[in-house]
Coordinates of C-alpha atoms and ligand atoms in Angstrom, one line a residue:
X13 CA 12.3 17.2 6.1
X14 CA 11.2 13.8 7.7
X15 CA 14.0 11.3 7.8
X16 CA 12.9 8.9 10.6
X17 CA 9.8 6.9 10.4
X18 CA 8.4 4.0 12.3
X19 CA 6.1 1.1 11.3
X20 CA 3.9 -0.6 13.8
X21 CA 3.0 -4.1 12.6
X22 CA 5.5 -5.9 10.4
X23 CA 3.1 -8.3 8.6
X24 CA 2.3 -8.7 5.0
X25 CA 1.7 -5.0 4.4
X26 CA 3.7 -3.4 7.2
X27 CA 6.9 -5.4 6.6
X28 CA 6.8 -4.5 2.9
X29 CA 6.2 -0.8 3.7
X30 CA 9.1 -0.8 6.2
X31 CA 11.4 -2.2 3.6
X32 CA 10.1 0.0 0.8
X33 CA 10.6 3.2 2.9
X34 CA 14.1 2.1 3.9
X35 CA 14.9 1.5 0.2
X36 CA 14.0 5.1 -0.5
X37 CA 16.6 6.4 2.0
X38 CA 14.4 6.8 5.1
X39 CA 15.5 5.4 8.5
X40 CA 12.8 3.0 9.6
X41 CA 12.1 1.5 13.1
X42 CA 9.7 -1.4 12.8
X43 CA 7.7 -2.6 15.8
X44 CA 5.8 -5.9 16.3
X45 CA 4.4 -7.8 19.2
X46 CA 5.7 -10.9 17.5
X47 CA 9.3 -11.5 18.7
X48 CA 10.0 -13.6 15.6
X49 CA 9.1 -10.8 13.2
X50 CA 11.4 -8.4 15.2
X51 CA 14.3 -10.9 15.2
X52 CA 13.8 -11.6 11.5
X53 CA 14.1 -7.9 10.5
X54 CA 17.1 -7.4 12.7
X55 CA 18.7 -10.4 11.1
X56 CA 18.2 -8.8 7.7
X57 CA 15.4 -11.3 6.8
X58 CA 11.8 -11.1 5.8
X59 CA 9.3 -11.3 8.7
X60 CA 6.7 -12.8 6.3
X61 CA 6.7 -14.3 2.8
X62 CA 6.4 -11.6 0.1
X63 CA 8.0 -11.1 -3.2
X64 CA 11.4 -9.5 -2.9
X65 CA 11.0 -8.6 0.8
X66 CA 13.9 -10.6 2.2
X67 CA 16.3 -9.1 -0.5
X68 CA 15.1 -5.6 0.1
X69 CA 15.5 -5.8 3.9
X70 CA 19.0 -7.3 3.5
X71 CA 20.0 -4.6 1.0
X72 CA 18.9 -1.8 3.4
X73 CA 19.9 -3.2 6.7
X74 CA 21.7 -0.1 7.8
X75 CA 18.5 1.9 7.6
X76 CA 16.0 -0.6 9.1
X77 CA 15.8 -2.1 12.5
X78 CA 13.0 -3.5 14.6
X79 CA 11.9 -3.5 18.3
X80 CA 9.2 -4.8 20.5
X81 CA 8.9 -1.3 22.0
X82 CA 6.4 1.2 20.6
X83 CA 7.9 3.9 22.8
X84 CA 11.3 3.4 21.4
X85 CA 9.9 3.7 17.9
X86 CA 7.9 6.9 18.6
X87 CA 10.7 8.6 20.4
X88 CA 13.1 7.7 17.6
X89 CA 10.8 8.9 14.7
X90 CA 8.6 11.8 13.5
X91 CA 5.8 9.7 12.0
X92 CA 4.4 6.2 12.8
X93 CA 2.5 4.1 10.4
X94 CA 0.1 1.6 12.0
X95 CA -0.6 -1.6 10.0
X96 CA -2.0 -4.1 12.5
X97 CA -4.9 -6.6 11.7
X98 CA -8.4 -5.4 11.6
X99 CA -10.2 -8.7 11.2
X100 CA -13.9 -9.0 10.3
X101 CA -16.3 -9.7 13.1
X102 CA -19.5 -11.8 12.9
X103 CA -21.5 -8.8 11.6
X104 CA -19.0 -8.2 8.8
X105 CA -17.6 -5.0 10.4
X106 CA -13.8 -4.6 11.0
X107 CA -12.8 -5.1 14.6
X108 CA -10.5 -2.5 16.2
X109 CA -9.2 -4.7 19.0
X110 CA -5.6 -4.8 17.6
X111 CA -5.7 -1.2 16.6
X112 CA -6.9 -0.1 20.0
X113 CA -4.1 -2.0 21.7
X114 CA -1.6 -0.4 19.3
X115 CA -3.1 3.1 19.8
X116 CA -2.9 2.7 23.6
X117 CA 0.9 2.0 23.3
X118 CA 1.2 4.9 20.9
X119 CA -0.7 7.3 23.2
X120 CA 1.6 6.3 26.2
X121 CA 4.6 6.9 24.0
X122 CA 3.3 10.3 22.8
X123 CA 3.0 11.3 26.4
X124 CA 6.8 11.0 26.8
X125 CA 7.5 12.6 23.5
X126 CA 8.6 16.3 23.5
X127 CA 8.0 17.4 19.9
X128 CA 5.2 17.0 17.4
X129 CA 4.5 13.5 15.9
X130 CA 2.1 12.1 13.3
X131 CA 0.3 8.8 13.7
X132 CA -0.9 7.3 10.4
X133 CA -3.4 4.5 10.4
X134 CA -2.9 2.3 7.3
X135 CA -5.0 -0.8 8.4
X136 CA -8.4 -1.0 6.6
X137 CA -11.2 0.5 8.8
X138 CA -14.8 1.6 8.3
X139 CA -15.8 5.3 8.2
X140 CA -15.7 6.9 11.6
X141 CA -13.3 4.4 13.2
X142 CA -10.2 6.7 13.1
X143 CA -11.9 9.7 14.6
X144 CA -14.3 8.1 17.0
X145 CA -12.7 4.7 17.7
X146 CA -9.0 5.5 17.9
X147 CA -8.3 9.2 18.3
X148 CA -9.8 9.3 21.8
X149 CA -7.4 6.6 22.9
X150 CA -4.4 8.7 21.8
X151 CA -5.7 11.8 23.6
X152 CA -6.6 10.0 26.7
X153 CA -3.4 8.0 27.0
X154 CA -1.1 11.0 26.1
X155 CA -3.0 13.8 27.8
X156 CA -2.3 15.7 24.6
X157 CA -4.6 17.2 21.9
X158 CA -4.8 16.2 18.3
X159 CA -4.0 19.3 16.2
X160 CA -1.5 21.3 18.3
X161 CA 0.4 18.3 19.8
X162 CA 0.1 15.5 17.3
X163 CA -1.5 14.8 14.0
X164 CA -3.6 11.8 12.9
X165 CA -4.0 10.5 9.3
X166 CA -5.8 7.6 7.6
X167 CA -3.7 6.4 4.7
X168 CA -4.6 3.0 3.3
X169 CA -2.6 1.3 0.6
X170 CA -3.9 -0.4 -2.6
X171 CA -1.6 -3.3 -2.9
X172 CA -1.9 -6.9 -4.1
X173 CA -0.3 -9.8 -2.3
X174 CA 2.8 -10.9 -4.3
X175 CA 3.4 -7.4 -5.5
X176 CA 3.2 -5.4 -2.3
X177 CA 6.5 -3.7 -2.5
X178 CA 6.1 -2.7 -6.2
X179 CA 2.5 -1.5 -5.6
X180 CA 3.6 0.5 -2.5
X181 CA 6.3 2.2 -4.4
X182 CA 4.3 2.8 -7.5
X183 CA 0.7 3.5 -6.5
X184 CA -2.0 5.0 -8.8
X185 CA -2.4 7.7 -6.1
X186 CA -2.0 8.1 -2.4
X187 CA -5.3 8.3 -0.4
X188 CA -4.7 10.6 2.5
X189 CA -7.2 11.4 5.2
X190 CA -6.0 14.0 7.7
X191 CA -7.0 15.4 11.0
X192 CA -5.6 18.8 9.9
X193 CA -3.3 20.2 7.2
X194 CA -0.1 20.1 9.3
X195 CA -0.4 16.3 9.7
X196 CA -1.3 15.9 6.0
X197 CA 1.6 18.1 4.9
X198 CA 4.1 15.9 6.8
X199 CA 2.6 12.7 5.5
X200 CA 2.6 14.0 1.9
X201 CA 6.2 14.8 2.3
X202 CA 6.9 11.2 3.1
X203 CA 5.0 10.0 0.1
X204 CA 6.8 12.4 -2.3
X205 CA 10.0 10.9 -1.0
X206 CA 8.9 7.3 -1.2
X207 CA 7.0 7.3 -4.5
X208 CA 9.0 6.0 -7.5
X209 CA 6.3 7.1 -10.0
X210 CA 5.5 10.6 -8.6
X211 CA 2.0 9.4 -7.8
X212 CA -0.6 12.1 -7.0
X213 CA -1.8 12.6 -3.5
X214 CA -5.5 13.0 -2.8
X215 CA -6.1 14.7 0.5
X216 CA -9.3 14.8 2.3
X217 CA -11.1 14.3 5.7
X218 CA -10.5 11.1 7.6
X219 CA -14.1 9.9 6.9
X220 CA -13.9 10.6 3.2
X221 CA -10.7 8.6 3.0
X222 CA -12.1 5.7 5.0
X223 CA -15.0 5.5 2.6
X224 CA -12.9 5.9 -0.5
X225 CA -10.6 3.1 0.4
X226 CA -13.3 0.5 0.9
X227 CA -15.3 1.9 -2.1
X228 CA -12.3 1.2 -4.4
X229 CA -12.3 -2.4 -3.6
X230 CA -16.0 -2.7 -3.6
X231 CA -16.2 -1.1 -7.0
X232 CA -13.5 -3.4 -8.5
X233 CA -15.5 -6.5 -7.3
X234 CA -18.5 -5.1 -9.1
X235 CA -16.5 -5.1 -12.3
X236 CA -15.4 -8.7 -11.7
X237 CA -19.0 -9.9 -11.1
X238 CA -20.2 -7.9 -14.1
X239 CA -17.6 -9.6 -16.3
X240 CA -18.7 -13.0 -14.9
X241 CA -22.3 -12.2 -15.8
X242 CA -21.2 -11.2 -19.3
X243 CA -19.4 -14.6 -19.6
X244 CA -22.7 -16.2 -18.8
X245 CA -24.5 -14.1 -21.5
X246 CA -21.8 -15.0 -24.1
X247 CA -22.3 -18.7 -23.5
X248 CA -26.0 -18.2 -24.7
X249 CA -25.2 -16.1 -27.8
X250 CA -24.1 -17.6 -31.2
X251 CA -20.4 -17.0 -31.4
X252 CA -20.4 -15.4 -28.0
X253 CA -16.9 -14.7 -26.6
X254 CA -16.6 -12.8 -23.3
X255 CA -13.0 -11.7 -24.2
X256 CA -14.2 -10.0 -27.3
X257 CA -17.0 -8.2 -25.4
X258 CA -14.7 -7.2 -22.6
X259 CA -12.0 -5.9 -24.9
X260 CA -14.7 -3.7 -26.4
X261 CA -15.9 -2.5 -23.1
X262 CA -12.4 -1.8 -22.0
X263 CA -11.9 0.6 -24.8
X264 CA -14.3 2.9 -23.2
X265 CA -12.3 5.3 -21.0
X266 CA -15.1 5.4 -18.5
X267 CA -14.7 1.7 -17.9
X268 CA -11.2 0.4 -18.7
X269 CA -10.2 -3.2 -19.3
X270 CA -8.8 -4.1 -15.9
X271 CA -10.7 -6.7 -13.8
X272 CA -13.1 -7.3 -16.7
X273 CA -11.9 -10.8 -17.7
X274 CA -15.0 -12.9 -17.1
X275 CA -14.3 -16.2 -15.5
X276 CA -14.3 -17.1 -11.8
X277 CA -15.3 -15.3 -8.7
X278 CA -13.2 -12.9 -6.5
X279 CA -11.7 -14.0 -3.2
X280 CA -8.7 -13.3 -1.0
X281 CA -8.2 -11.4 2.2
X282 CA -9.6 -8.0 1.1
X283 CA -12.2 -8.0 -1.7
X284 CA -15.0 -10.1 -0.2
X285 CA -14.7 -8.7 3.3
X286 CA -14.6 -5.1 2.2
X287 CA -17.9 -5.5 0.3
X288 CA -19.5 -7.1 3.3
X289 CA -18.2 -4.4 5.6
X290 CA -19.4 -1.6 3.4
X291 CA -22.9 -3.2 3.2
X292 CA -22.8 -3.5 7.0
X293 CA -22.0 0.2 7.3
X294 CA -24.9 1.0 4.9
X295 CA -27.3 -0.9 7.1
X296 CA -26.1 1.0 10.2
X297 CA -26.4 4.4 8.5
X298 CA -29.7 3.8 6.7
X299 CA -28.1 3.7 3.3
X300 CA -29.6 1.4 0.7
X301 CA -26.4 -0.6 -0.1
X302 CA -28.3 -3.6 -1.5
X303 CA -26.0 -3.3 -4.6
X304 CA -23.1 -4.6 -2.4
X305 CA -25.2 -7.4 -0.9
X306 CA -26.3 -8.5 -4.4
X307 CA -22.7 -8.5 -5.6
X308 CA -21.6 -10.5 -2.6
X309 CA -24.4 -13.1 -3.0
X310 CA -23.7 -13.3 -6.7
X311 CA -20.0 -14.0 -6.0
X312 CA -20.6 -16.5 -3.2
X313 CA -23.1 -18.5 -5.3
X314 CA -20.8 -18.8 -8.3
X315 CA -19.4 -22.3 -7.6
X316 CA -22.9 -23.8 -7.0
X317 CA -24.2 -22.1 -10.2
X318 CA -21.4 -23.5 -12.3
X319 CA -22.0 -27.0 -11.0
X320 CA -25.6 -26.8 -11.9
X321 CA -24.8 -25.3 -15.3
X322 CA -22.2 -27.9 -16.1
X323 CA -24.3 -30.9 -15.2
X324 CA -23.8 -32.4 -18.6
X325 CA -20.0 -32.1 -18.3
X326 CA -19.9 -33.4 -14.8
X327 CA -21.2 -37.0 -14.8
X328 CA -22.5 -38.2 -11.4
X329 CA -19.8 -39.8 -9.3
X330 CA -17.0 -38.5 -11.4
X331 CA -13.5 -38.0 -10.1
X332 CA -12.9 -34.3 -10.3
X333 CA -9.6 -32.6 -10.2
X334 CA -9.6 -28.9 -9.2
X335 CA -6.4 -27.2 -10.3
X336 CA -5.9 -23.9 -8.3
X337 CA -6.8 -23.6 -4.7
X338 CA -5.3 -20.2 -3.9
X339 CA -7.4 -17.2 -4.6
X340 CA -5.0 -16.2 -7.5
X341 CA -2.0 -17.7 -9.3
X342 CA 1.5 -17.5 -7.6
X343 CA -0.1 -17.2 -4.1
X344 CA -0.4 -19.5 -1.1
X345 CA -3.4 -17.6 0.2
X346 CA -6.6 -19.5 0.3
X347 CA -8.8 -17.0 2.3
X348 CA -12.2 -16.8 0.6
X349 CA -10.7 -18.6 -2.4
X350 CA -13.2 -19.5 -5.2
X351 CA -11.2 -22.7 -5.7
X352 CA -11.7 -23.8 -2.2
X353 CA -15.4 -23.1 -2.4
X354 CA -15.6 -25.0 -5.6
X355 CA -14.1 -28.1 -4.0
X356 CA -16.6 -27.9 -1.2
X357 CA -19.6 -27.5 -3.5
X358 CA -18.4 -30.4 -5.7
X359 CA -18.0 -32.6 -2.7
X360 CA -21.4 -31.7 -1.4
X361 CA -22.9 -32.5 -4.8
X362 CA -21.5 -36.0 -4.5
X363 CA -18.2 -35.8 -6.5
X364 CA -14.8 -37.3 -5.5
X365 CA -12.6 -34.3 -5.5
X366 CA -8.8 -33.9 -5.6
X367 CA -7.5 -30.4 -5.4
X368 CA -4.1 -29.2 -6.6
X369 CA -2.0 -26.1 -5.9
X370 CA 1.7 -25.6 -6.2
X371 CA 1.9 -23.2 -3.3
X372 CA -1.3 -23.4 -1.3
X373 CA -1.6 -27.2 -1.0
X374 CA -0.5 -27.3 2.7
X375 CA -3.0 -24.7 3.7
X376 CA -5.8 -26.1 1.6
X377 CA -5.3 -29.5 3.0
X378 CA -6.5 -28.4 6.4
X379 CA -9.3 -26.3 5.0
X380 CA -10.6 -29.1 2.8
X381 CA -10.1 -32.1 5.0
X382 CA -13.8 -32.9 5.0
X383 CA -14.3 -32.3 1.3
X384 CA -11.2 -33.2 -0.9
X385 CA -7.9 -34.8 -1.1
X386 CA -5.2 -32.1 -1.7
X387 CA -1.8 -32.5 -3.4
X388 CA 1.0 -30.4 -4.7
X389 CA 1.8 -33.1 -7.3
X390 CA 0.0 -32.3 -10.6
X391 CA 0.5 -35.8 -11.8
X392 CA -1.1 -37.2 -8.7
X393 CA -4.1 -34.8 -9.1
X394 CA -4.6 -35.8 -12.7
X395 CA -4.0 -39.6 -12.2
X396 CA -7.7 -40.6 -11.9
X397 CA -9.5 -37.5 -13.0
X398 CA -12.5 -37.8 -15.3
X399 CA -13.0 -34.0 -15.2
X400 CA -10.4 -31.3 -14.7
X401 CA -11.4 -27.8 -13.6
X402 CA -8.8 -25.1 -14.1
X403 CA -9.5 -22.2 -11.7
X404 CA -6.4 -20.1 -12.1
X405 CA -4.0 -19.2 -14.8
X406 CA -1.0 -20.7 -13.1
X407 CA 1.7 -21.4 -15.7
X408 CA 1.9 -25.1 -14.8
X409 CA -1.8 -25.4 -15.8
X410 CA -1.7 -23.2 -19.0
X411 CA 1.2 -25.4 -20.2
X412 CA -0.8 -28.6 -19.8
X413 CA -0.8 -30.8 -23.0
X414 CA -3.5 -33.3 -24.0
X415 CA -1.1 -36.2 -23.3
X416 CA -0.3 -34.9 -19.9
X417 CA -3.9 -34.7 -19.1
X418 CA -5.0 -38.0 -20.6
X419 CA -2.1 -40.1 -19.2
X420 CA -3.0 -42.9 -21.6
X421 CA -6.7 -42.7 -21.1
X422 CA -9.0 -42.3 -24.1
X423 CA -10.9 -39.2 -23.0
X424 CA -11.1 -36.4 -20.4
X425 CA -13.2 -33.3 -19.8
X426 CA -11.4 -30.0 -19.2
X427 CA -13.4 -27.1 -17.8
X428 CA -11.4 -23.9 -18.3
X429 CA -12.6 -20.9 -16.4
X430 CA -10.0 -18.5 -18.0
X431 CA -9.9 -19.8 -21.5
X432 CA -6.2 -20.4 -21.0
X433 CA -6.1 -23.9 -22.5
X434 CA -7.7 -23.2 -25.9
X435 CA -4.9 -25.3 -27.6
X436 CA -6.7 -28.4 -26.3
X437 CA -10.0 -27.6 -28.1
X438 CA -9.0 -29.2 -31.4
X439 CA -8.0 -32.6 -29.8
X440 CA -10.9 -35.0 -30.2
X441 CA -9.9 -36.9 -27.0
X442 CA -10.6 -33.8 -24.9
X443 CA -14.0 -32.5 -24.1
X444 CA -13.0 -28.9 -23.8
X445 CA -15.4 -26.7 -21.9
X446 CA -14.4 -23.0 -21.9
X447 CA -16.3 -20.7 -19.6
X448 CA -17.5 -17.5 -21.3
X449 CA -17.6 -18.9 -24.9
X450 CA -20.5 -20.2 -26.8
X451 CA -19.5 -23.7 -27.6
X452 CA -22.8 -25.2 -28.8
X453 CA -24.9 -23.1 -31.2
X454 CA -28.0 -24.9 -30.0
X455 CA -27.3 -23.2 -26.6
X456 CA -28.2 -20.1 -28.4
X457 CA -31.7 -21.4 -29.2
X458 CA -33.2 -19.0 -26.7
X459 CA -32.3 -16.0 -28.8
X460 CA -34.2 -16.7 -32.1
X461 CA -37.8 -17.0 -30.6
X462 CA -37.4 -13.6 -29.0
X463 CA -37.4 -12.0 -32.5
X464 CA -39.6 -14.3 -34.7
Ligands
NAD504 N1 -2.4 -7.9 3.1 C1 -3.1 -7.2 2.2 O1 -3.2 -7.6 1.1 C2 -3.7 -5.9 2.6 C3 -4.0 -5.0 1.6 C4 -4.6 -3.8 2.0 C5 -4.9 -3.5 3.3 N2 -4.5 -4.4 4.3 C6 -4.8 -4.1 5.7 O2 -3.6 -4.0 6.4 C7 -3.8 -4.4 7.7 C8 -2.8 -5.4 8.1 O3 -2.9 -6.5 7.2 P1 -1.7 -7.5 7.0 O4 -2.1 -8.4 5.9 O5 -0.3 -6.9 6.9 O6 -1.8 -8.3 8.4 P2 -0.8 -9.3 9.0 O7 -1.5 -10.2 9.9 O8 0.1 -9.9 7.9 O9 0.2 -8.4 9.9 C9 -0.1 -7.7 11.0 C10 1.1 -7.6 11.9 O10 0.8 -6.7 13.0 C11 1.3 -7.2 14.2 N3 0.7 -6.6 15.3 C12 -0.6 -6.9 15.8 N4 -0.8 -6.1 16.9 C13 0.3 -5.3 17.1 C14 0.6 -4.3 18.0 N5 -0.2 -3.9 18.9 N6 1.8 -3.7 17.8 C15 2.7 -4.1 16.9 N7 2.4 -5.0 16.0 C16 1.2 -5.7 16.1 C17 1.2 -8.7 14.1 O11 2.0 -9.4 14.9 C18 1.5 -8.9 12.5 O12 2.9 -9.1 12.4 C19 -5.3 -4.9 7.8 O13 -6.2 -3.9 8.2 C20 -5.6 -5.2 6.4 O14 -6.9 -5.2 6.1 C21 -3.9 -5.6 4.0

């Protein structure tokens, strides 16, 4: 029975995994090249910002410690999870530079280890990377053989920032790629112990797991784009309402309702880059992956399309407030955020833009310094706005009242990507523009001639 585990890389995912495993009774040694992360964990604090992480580390301090030494971690545990960055390169593939460095240290540590050990790669990689990019480093540095001397698994996680710990402890399933059954058995044992929801474990080859991980994200983004396309359709149909249509689609068990709420594009640190990377892989292998490219293009073009489509609601030279700059509510992450892209596209189209976000403002300020003013004060953002675009369902936006928006002015336009401000529709002072709803029956004029 495995009792001692190590976690290499104490970032947004690794830090939460270390805490989560300690909370389930395992002894955890965390490793990071960043001294601050190591010191934070040893002081019982969170190495990064994530919901509940600090509290969980503090509550499990007797079972979790951190070090700068990979060797200490390997010698003191039976299984090591590697969660270091795999950033995208200019081709859209995931680079292995950090993983190679970590695997070199792991190989050197394995050389000194007497017993069997399992290395588990959790970082997102493309098919073939584990077997051909990383395994040779372990064998070369350790002088040992994968199989008899150590095992290697690819075991990515499906988590969302903001709920990493909950998602890690309650996954839909564990995706487990294994070099051989012995390695997979030991990793499955850890999951059975850690899972709070008795999640099933899907075991397979390293390559199938690598493809499955990235395919999940890619598939979800296709659902999002599909729903966004439906939203567009609904705006052109009498009485069209994307939520009604999506609710119906969601009833079909083959489809399901999740990620089908039409509105704005997808963003964040995983979805867009996973799509691009899988398409890159398709190109390399001679697979027609144009579906992925089309989806990526569709998503990247969404801000510009909205600005063109909403010409009538966006008078030239208007002051425009964009509420929501993070890629989702309750997040400070602006990576590939549709809100950021929207601000840039509006600025390029000649609008004066002020962006607001409760958590992401400091990060967005740098990213948007050439295109928009950024504030974390909602009042400041609304002060001079002629048009307000609401890009996330943050509670401070969904609670906005007509008086708060108007601030004594006679009229204002509100463009609502998620239909979360429907209570404003009845107010004659508000020009309310919901995305995904048909608001003007003449907009449906294109339908009738098709049938007469
Ligand atoms: N964050 C997410 O939402 C998420 C979701 C799924 C998958 N992933 C994948 O997990 C991986 C890590 O992502 P993250 O968001 O946790 O990254 P992160 O940048 O937050 O954390 C990575 C950590 O690894 C440390 N590190 C780098 N090289 C190291 C080494 N040689 N030894 C020890 N520590 C080292 C860094 O100092 C950092 O603390 C990536 O491949 C990412 O694609 C992330």
